[in-house]
mmCIF file of C-alpha atoms and ligand atoms in Angstrom:
data_model
loop_
_atom_site.group_PDB
_atom_site.id
_atom_site.type_symbol
_atom_site.label_atom_id
_atom_site.label_comp_id
_atom_site.label_asym_id
_atom_site.label_seq_id
_atom_site.Cartn_x
_atom_site.Cartn_y
_atom_site.Cartn_z
ATOM 1 C CA MET A 6 17.403 13.352 -8.713
ATOM 2 C CA VAL A 7 18.268 13.951 -4.753
ATOM 3 C CA ALA A 8 18.228 10.924 -2.429
ATOM 4 C CA PRO A 9 15.686 10.854 0.234
ATOM 5 C CA ASP A 10 16.410 12.204 3.578
ATOM 6 C CA PRO A 11 15.401 9.503 5.824
ATOM 7 C CA GLN A 12 14.988 12.114 8.772
ATOM 8 C CA THR A 13 11.451 11.951 10.917
ATOM 9 C CA THR A 14 9.420 13.988 13.426
ATOM 10 C CA ALA A 15 7.379 12.874 16.083
ATOM 11 C CA GLU A 16 4.828 15.314 15.108
ATOM 12 C CA ASN A 17 5.036 14.622 11.747
ATOM 13 C CA PRO A 18 5.721 10.591 10.975
ATOM 14 C CA LYS A 19 6.218 10.797 7.259
ATOM 15 C CA LYS A 20 9.110 10.772 5.815
ATOM 16 C CA ARG A 21 11.167 13.860 4.847
ATOM 17 C CA PHE A 22 12.226 14.441 1.493
ATOM 18 C CA GLN A 23 14.727 16.937 -0.026
ATOM 19 C CA THR A 24 13.959 18.484 -3.425
ATOM 20 C CA LYS A 25 14.667 21.786 -5.328
ATOM 21 C CA ILE A 26 12.805 24.208 -7.583
ATOM 22 C CA LEU A 27 13.473 23.713 -11.338
ATOM 23 C CA LYS A 28 10.909 26.148 -12.877
ATOM 24 C CA ARG A 29 8.416 28.679 -12.328
ATOM 25 C CA ARG A 30 5.751 29.622 -14.920
ATOM 26 C CA TRP A 31 3.024 32.563 -14.261
ATOM 27 C CA LEU A 32 0.121 30.941 -15.390
ATOM 28 C CA SER A 33 -1.970 34.771 -14.465
ATOM 29 C CA GLU A 34 -0.830 37.862 -12.502
ATOM 30 C CA LYS A 35 -1.604 36.175 -8.958
ATOM 31 C CA THR A 36 -0.835 32.543 -9.774
ATOM 32 C CA PHE A 37 1.955 30.441 -10.695
ATOM 33 C CA GLU A 38 3.056 26.949 -11.401
ATOM 34 C CA LEU A 39 6.360 25.758 -9.824
ATOM 35 C CA GLU A 40 7.834 22.787 -10.889
ATOM 36 C CA CYS A 41 10.019 20.670 -8.089
ATOM 37 C CA GLU A 42 12.632 17.884 -8.407
ATOM 38 C CA ARG A 43 10.850 14.753 -7.675
ATOM 39 C CA PRO A 44 12.990 13.109 -4.723
ATOM 40 C CA VAL A 45 13.929 9.102 -5.351
ATOM 41 C CA GLY A 46 11.288 6.970 -3.877
ATOM 42 C CA PHE A 47 8.581 9.499 -3.637
ATOM 43 C CA ASP A 48 5.574 8.275 -4.779
ATOM 44 C CA PHE A 49 2.077 9.553 -4.955
ATOM 45 C CA GLN A 50 -1.514 9.390 -6.301
ATOM 46 C CA ALA A 51 -3.510 11.944 -8.241
ATOM 47 C CA GLY A 52 -5.422 13.880 -5.899
ATOM 48 C CA GLN A 53 -3.251 13.608 -2.831
ATOM 49 C CA ASN A 54 -1.178 16.427 -1.577
ATOM 50 C CA ILE A 55 2.431 17.105 -0.314
ATOM 51 C CA CYS A 56 3.611 19.278 2.435
ATOM 52 C CA ILE A 57 6.532 22.080 2.037
ATOM 53 C CA LEU A 58 8.174 22.588 5.299
ATOM 54 C CA TYR A 59 10.104 26.290 5.510
ATOM 55 C CA GLN A 60 11.377 27.422 8.698
ATOM 56 C CA ASN A 61 8.213 27.280 11.053
ATOM 57 C CA THR A 62 5.945 27.008 8.525
ATOM 58 C CA GLU A 63 4.110 24.027 6.776
ATOM 59 C CA ARG A 64 1.906 24.761 3.532
ATOM 60 C CA TYR A 65 0.047 21.861 1.804
ATOM 61 C CA TYR A 66 -0.334 21.650 -2.327
ATOM 62 C CA SER A 67 -2.029 19.445 -4.455
ATOM 63 C CA PRO A 68 0.319 18.460 -7.349
ATOM 64 C CA VAL A 69 -0.976 18.944 -10.750
ATOM 65 C CA SER A 70 1.582 16.949 -12.657
ATOM 66 C CA ALA A 71 0.964 13.191 -13.092
ATOM 67 C CA PRO A 72 2.332 10.576 -10.668
ATOM 68 C CA SER A 73 4.308 9.218 -13.531
ATOM 69 C CA ASP A 74 5.744 12.610 -14.562
ATOM 70 C CA THR A 75 9.452 13.221 -13.378
ATOM 71 C CA GLY A 76 8.816 16.432 -11.592
ATOM 72 C CA ILE A 77 6.480 17.606 -9.002
ATOM 73 C CA ALA A 78 4.287 20.475 -10.366
ATOM 74 C CA LEU A 79 2.502 22.674 -8.160
ATOM 75 C CA CYS A 80 -0.254 25.432 -8.950
ATOM 76 C CA ILE A 81 0.009 28.285 -6.350
ATOM 77 C CA ARG A 82 -1.673 31.306 -5.539
ATOM 78 C CA TYR A 83 0.233 34.257 -4.663
ATOM 79 C CA ILE A 84 -0.988 35.522 -1.198
ATOM 80 C CA LYS A 85 0.753 38.954 -0.913
ATOM 81 C CA LYS A 86 1.036 39.013 3.124
ATOM 82 C CA GLY A 87 1.272 35.156 2.919
ATOM 83 C CA LEU A 88 3.930 33.483 4.820
ATOM 84 C CA LEU A 89 5.403 30.807 2.118
ATOM 85 C CA THR A 90 4.222 31.860 -1.080
ATOM 86 C CA PRO A 91 5.773 35.145 -1.562
ATOM 87 C CA PHE A 92 9.339 32.933 -0.993
ATOM 88 C CA LEU A 93 7.962 30.406 -3.675
ATOM 89 C CA ALA A 94 7.144 33.370 -6.031
ATOM 90 C CA ASP A 95 10.159 35.162 -5.356
ATOM 91 C CA THR A 96 13.355 32.543 -4.854
ATOM 92 C CA ASP A 97 16.006 31.657 -7.012
ATOM 93 C CA ILE A 98 15.301 28.396 -9.197
ATOM 94 C CA GLY A 99 17.371 25.674 -7.729
ATOM 95 C CA THR A 100 16.520 26.732 -4.165
ATOM 96 C CA PRO A 101 16.432 23.195 -1.872
ATOM 97 C CA LEU A 102 12.891 22.651 -0.150
ATOM 98 C CA THR A 103 11.568 20.024 2.188
ATOM 99 C CA LEU A 104 8.194 17.872 1.566
ATOM 100 C CA THR A 105 6.780 15.278 3.170
ATOM 101 C CA GLY A 106 3.917 13.134 1.864
ATOM 102 C CA PRO A 107 2.094 12.072 0.163
ATOM 103 C CA HIS A 108 -0.855 13.224 2.486
ATOM 104 C CA GLY A 109 -4.617 12.925 1.834
ATOM 105 C CA TYR A 110 -7.364 10.723 0.220
ATOM 106 C CA PHE A 111 -9.041 12.886 -2.227
ATOM 107 C CA THR A 112 -8.158 10.543 -5.074
ATOM 108 C CA TYR A 113 -10.790 9.312 -7.808
ATOM 109 C CA LYS A 114 -13.011 6.636 -7.016
ATOM 110 C CA PRO A 115 -14.028 4.758 -10.140
ATOM 111 C CA SER A 116 -18.019 4.197 -9.870
ATOM 112 C CA GLN A 117 -20.888 3.945 -12.043
ATOM 113 C CA LYS A 118 -22.053 7.762 -11.464
ATOM 114 C CA THR A 119 -21.290 10.448 -13.366
ATOM 115 C CA ALA A 120 -18.253 12.536 -11.431
ATOM 116 C CA VAL A 121 -18.629 15.907 -10.695
ATOM 117 C CA PHE A 122 -15.578 17.751 -10.387
ATOM 118 C CA VAL A 123 -16.362 21.384 -8.628
ATOM 119 C CA ALA A 124 -13.045 23.710 -7.882
ATOM 120 C CA THR A 125 -12.764 27.338 -6.679
ATOM 121 C CA GLY A 126 -9.366 29.001 -8.022
ATOM 122 C CA THR A 127 -6.355 26.716 -7.404
ATOM 123 C CA GLY A 128 -8.862 24.049 -6.198
ATOM 124 C CA ILE A 129 -8.581 23.072 -9.864
ATOM 125 C CA ALA A 130 -5.013 21.344 -8.841
ATOM 126 C CA PRO A 131 -6.230 17.468 -8.204
ATOM 127 C CA PHE A 132 -8.397 17.653 -11.255
ATOM 128 C CA VAL A 133 -5.808 18.392 -13.383
ATOM 129 C CA ALA A 134 -3.620 15.560 -12.009
ATOM 130 C CA MET A 135 -6.420 13.114 -12.551
ATOM 131 C CA GLY A 136 -6.922 14.418 -15.927
ATOM 132 C CA ARG A 137 -3.226 14.030 -16.741
ATOM 133 C CA SER A 138 -3.566 9.999 -15.200
ATOM 134 C CA GLY A 139 -6.062 9.209 -17.578
ATOM 135 C CA ILE A 140 -9.531 9.929 -15.923
ATOM 136 C CA LYS A 141 -11.768 11.759 -18.373
ATOM 137 C CA ASP A 142 -15.821 12.295 -19.337
ATOM 138 C CA PHE A 143 -16.218 14.360 -15.830
ATOM 139 C CA ILE A 144 -18.324 17.299 -15.589
ATOM 140 C CA LEU A 145 -16.359 20.126 -14.296
ATOM 141 C CA LEU A 146 -17.419 23.295 -12.981
ATOM 142 C CA HIS A 147 -14.445 25.684 -12.181
ATOM 143 C CA GLY A 148 -15.385 29.036 -10.095
ATOM 144 C CA ILE A 149 -13.426 31.696 -10.606
ATOM 145 C CA ARG A 150 -13.709 35.785 -10.186
ATOM 146 C CA THR A 151 -12.342 36.515 -13.935
ATOM 147 C CA ALA A 152 -11.352 34.762 -16.900
ATOM 148 C CA VAL A 153 -7.844 35.100 -16.381
ATOM 149 C CA ASP A 154 -7.915 32.628 -13.664
ATOM 150 C CA LEU A 155 -8.825 30.012 -16.168
ATOM 151 C CA TYR A 156 -5.936 27.614 -15.663
ATOM 152 C CA TYR A 157 -5.346 24.746 -17.606
ATOM 153 C CA GLN A 158 -8.774 25.427 -19.542
ATOM 154 C CA SER A 159 -7.140 23.719 -23.012
ATOM 155 C CA PHE A 160 -6.369 20.886 -21.466
ATOM 156 C CA LEU A 161 -9.118 19.674 -19.660
ATOM 157 C CA GLN A 162 -11.591 20.884 -21.737
ATOM 158 C CA PRO A 163 -11.036 17.966 -24.528
ATOM 159 C CA ILE A 164 -11.092 15.333 -21.700
ATOM 160 C CA ALA A 165 -14.366 16.581 -19.916
ATOM 161 C CA ALA A 166 -17.938 15.608 -20.891
ATOM 162 C CA GLN A 167 -18.522 19.412 -20.064
ATOM 163 C CA HIS A 168 -15.917 21.930 -18.784
ATOM 164 C CA VAL A 169 -17.803 25.209 -17.198
ATOM 165 C CA PRO A 170 -16.158 28.072 -15.965
ATOM 166 C CA CYS A 171 -18.272 29.753 -13.690
ATOM 167 C CA ILE A 172 -17.087 33.398 -13.322
ATOM 168 C CA SER A 173 -18.555 35.638 -10.309
ATOM 169 C CA GLY A 174 -16.616 38.780 -10.936
ATOM 170 C CA ALA A 175 -17.581 39.191 -14.904
ATOM 171 C CA THR A 176 -19.167 42.770 -15.716
ATOM 172 C CA LYS A 177 -20.670 44.077 -18.882
ATOM 173 C CA THR A 178 -17.318 45.230 -19.813
ATOM 174 C CA ASP A 179 -15.641 41.943 -19.068
ATOM 175 C CA PRO A 180 -17.521 39.503 -21.348
ATOM 176 C CA LEU A 181 -18.112 35.536 -20.517
ATOM 177 C CA PRO A 182 -15.887 33.465 -22.386
ATOM 178 C CA LYS A 183 -18.038 30.757 -24.556
ATOM 179 C CA GLY A 184 -19.759 28.068 -22.583
ATOM 180 C CA ALA A 185 -18.991 29.926 -19.201
ATOM 181 C CA PHE A 186 -21.629 30.571 -16.876
ATOM 182 C CA LYS A 187 -22.191 34.320 -14.949
ATOM 183 C CA GLY A 188 -22.260 33.283 -11.237
ATOM 184 C CA LYS A 189 -20.749 30.786 -8.464
ATOM 185 C CA VAL A 190 -20.401 27.220 -8.944
ATOM 186 C CA PHE A 191 -23.201 26.526 -6.414
ATOM 187 C CA ASP A 192 -25.456 28.593 -8.693
ATOM 188 C CA TYR A 193 -24.698 26.408 -11.376
ATOM 189 C CA ILE A 194 -25.179 23.285 -9.507
ATOM 190 C CA LYS A 195 -28.688 24.684 -7.842
ATOM 191 C CA THR A 196 -29.905 26.010 -11.312
ATOM 192 C CA LYS A 197 -28.315 23.947 -14.588
ATOM 193 C CA LEU A 198 -27.219 20.590 -13.243
ATOM 194 C CA PRO A 199 -30.002 18.153 -14.269
ATOM 195 C CA PRO A 200 -31.144 16.088 -11.301
ATOM 196 C CA GLN A 201 -29.407 12.655 -10.814
ATOM 197 C CA PRO A 202 -27.081 11.177 -8.320
ATOM 198 C CA TYR A 203 -23.436 11.989 -9.148
ATOM 199 C CA ASP A 204 -20.220 11.507 -7.260
ATOM 200 C CA PHE A 205 -19.172 14.994 -6.569
ATOM 201 C CA TYR A 206 -15.646 16.079 -5.526
ATOM 202 C CA LEU A 207 -15.655 19.180 -4.408
ATOM 203 C CA CYS A 208 -11.950 21.292 -3.658
ATOM 204 C CA GLY A 209 -11.251 24.694 -2.614
ATOM 205 C CA ARG A 210 -12.746 27.648 -0.151
ATOM 206 C CA GLN A 211 -14.688 25.869 2.751
ATOM 207 C CA ASP A 212 -17.324 28.308 2.086
ATOM 208 C CA MET A 213 -18.010 26.639 -1.195
ATOM 209 C CA ILE A 214 -17.630 22.992 0.318
ATOM 210 C CA ARG A 215 -20.584 23.872 2.595
ATOM 211 C CA ASP A 216 -22.731 25.286 0.422
ATOM 212 C CA VAL A 217 -22.116 22.899 -2.287
ATOM 213 C CA THR A 218 -22.491 20.052 0.363
ATOM 214 C CA LEU A 219 -25.880 21.695 1.493
ATOM 215 C CA ILE A 220 -27.339 21.610 -1.972
ATOM 216 C CA VAL A 221 -26.304 18.516 -3.110
ATOM 217 C CA ASP A 222 -28.289 16.957 -0.012
ATOM 218 C CA ALA A 223 -31.175 18.708 -0.562
ATOM 219 C CA GLN A 224 -31.032 18.174 -4.710
ATOM 220 C CA PHE A 225 -29.103 15.196 -5.630
ATOM 221 C CA PRO A 226 -29.995 12.249 -3.210
ATOM 222 C CA GLU A 227 -28.062 9.471 -3.417
ATOM 223 C CA SER A 228 -24.761 11.049 -4.490
ATOM 224 C CA ARG A 229 -21.781 10.713 -2.994
ATOM 225 C CA VAL A 230 -19.442 13.864 -1.967
ATOM 226 C CA PHE A 231 -15.803 14.065 -1.479
ATOM 227 C CA THR A 232 -13.976 17.066 -0.042
ATOM 228 C CA GLU A 233 -10.664 18.735 0.097
ATOM 229 C CA VAL A 234 -10.618 22.088 1.737
ATOM 230 C CA PHE A 235 -7.844 24.336 1.025
ATOM 231 C CA TYR A 236 -8.562 27.522 3.201
HETATM 232 C C1 FAD B 19 -4.738 19.820 1.675
HETATM 233 C C2 FAD B 19 -4.360 21.242 1.009
HETATM 234 C C3 FAD B 19 -3.906 21.385 -0.260
HETATM 235 C C4 FAD B 19 -3.596 22.607 -0.845
HETATM 236 N N1 FAD B 19 -3.160 23.021 -2.352
HETATM 237 C C5 FAD B 19 -2.911 24.034 -2.829
HETATM 238 C C6 FAD B 19 -3.143 24.259 -4.127
HETATM 239 O O1 FAD B 19 -2.303 23.412 -5.003
HETATM 240 N N2 FAD B 19 -2.703 25.528 -4.472
HETATM 241 C C7 FAD B 19 -2.617 26.610 -3.664
HETATM 242 O O2 FAD B 19 -2.357 28.058 -4.206
HETATM 243 N N3 FAD B 19 -2.959 26.484 -2.148
HETATM 244 C C8 FAD B 19 -3.462 25.205 -1.688
HETATM 245 N N4 FAD B 19 -3.303 25.301 -0.409
HETATM 246 C C9 FAD B 19 -3.074 26.229 0.463
HETATM 247 C C10 FAD B 19 -1.964 26.334 0.934
HETATM 248 O O3 FAD B 19 -1.343 25.250 1.957
HETATM 249 C C11 FAD B 19 -1.596 27.802 1.604
HETATM 250 O O4 FAD B 19 -2.823 28.008 2.598
HETATM 251 C C12 FAD B 19 -1.523 28.830 0.743
HETATM 252 O O5 FAD B 19 -0.628 28.772 -0.094
HETATM 253 C C13 FAD B 19 -1.086 30.137 0.996
HETATM 254 O O6 FAD B 19 0.172 29.987 1.870
HETATM 255 P P1 FAD B 19 0.495 31.331 2.504
HETATM 256 O O7 FAD B 19 2.164 30.759 3.919
HETATM 257 O O8 FAD B 19 1.518 32.030 1.643
HETATM 258 O O9 FAD B 19 -0.607 32.325 3.259
HETATM 259 P P2 FAD B 19 -0.781 32.346 4.545
HETATM 260 O O10 FAD B 19 -0.320 33.015 5.478
HETATM 261 O O11 FAD B 19 -1.189 30.783 5.119
HETATM 262 O O12 FAD B 19 -2.545 32.731 4.233
HETATM 263 C C14 FAD B 19 -3.131 33.708 4.241
HETATM 264 C C15 FAD B 19 -4.340 33.582 3.516
HETATM 265 O O13 FAD B 19 -4.317 33.499 2.547
HETATM 266 C C16 FAD B 19 -5.745 32.718 1.936
HETATM 267 N N5 FAD B 19 -5.185 31.739 1.045
HETATM 268 C C17 FAD B 19 -4.617 30.482 1.255
HETATM 269 N N6 FAD B 19 -4.834 29.461 -0.029
HETATM 270 C C18 FAD B 19 -5.141 30.578 -0.802
HETATM 271 C C19 FAD B 19 -5.722 30.240 -2.371
HETATM 272 N N7 FAD B 19 -4.894 28.786 -2.945
HETATM 273 N N8 FAD B 19 -6.278 30.706 -2.899
HETATM 274 C C20 FAD B 19 -6.411 32.039 -2.408
HETATM 275 N N9 FAD B 19 -6.653 32.144 -1.307
HETATM 276 C C21 FAD B 19 -5.848 31.735 -0.393
HETATM 277 C C22 FAD B 19 -6.107 32.470 3.094
HETATM 278 O O14 FAD B 19 -7.262 33.072 3.589
HETATM 279 C C23 FAD B 19 -5.299 32.340 4.451
HETATM 280 O O15 FAD B 19 -6.023 32.634 5.552
HETATM 281 C C24 FAD B 19 -3.861 23.684 -0.083
HETATM 282 C C25 FAD B 19 -4.510 23.469 1.721
HETATM 283 C C26 FAD B 19 -4.544 22.522 1.540
HETATM 284 C C27 FAD B 19 -5.166 21.979 3.469
#
């Protein structure tokens, strides 16, 4: 554990914390999990995010770890020409980092309605943290291009009422895993999800969030929609 740094800035009133990288584990060719030390005094709720400050760059990440875990684990997509992810993918274990947070309100709101968690790619992260903090029996739709990006499936499948990988890039030579849907999460919601009011939690690409919000308005009256745009 490292002591919190009390420094704050006018632009970002949140307290800065010092941490360091403890572990890196590749989940697929382009996605890795990065575990950082949890700074003393840093608390968050599942679904909230942190901001990593590096040189003049600030990037937000939604932990996959439960708030009670000793470290903070992040699921990060490597962006070849990105400003921060190539550094995080390559820098030494032990490298110090500065972070702020927690940020955001994308937390689970208990209700009578079934929760439908909808993610694209690394947008699965807040739902992993929610599952690790005891939330279960949700419907989970994970939109990915190919099955190699089906991270955390073995953890999520047993606690979900339904876990449906929605694979948009599958070809005849790249067969669908059992229980998967060929197409985008939008197509699944439009054609397969039984009509009733739900609590939808949407996380990931903004075009998915826009399209799903439109279909919820059209087909699922009295549902609630909570969103977290990654990019
Ligand atoms: C609230 C919030 C939470 C986020 N949580 C996560 C998270 O848990 N994991 C994560 O990987 N990213 C997350 N992001 C995105 C993250 O903040 C960065 O934008 C991303 O890591 C790229 O940073 P970069 O500096 O390497 O690339 P940049 O130079 O910023 O980005 C280059 C381009 O990469 C694309 N891109 C950005 N993020 C992704 C992504 N996740 N998958 C595919 N393409 C992407 C965009 O088109 C972007 O324009 C989150 C963003 C927000 C706002």
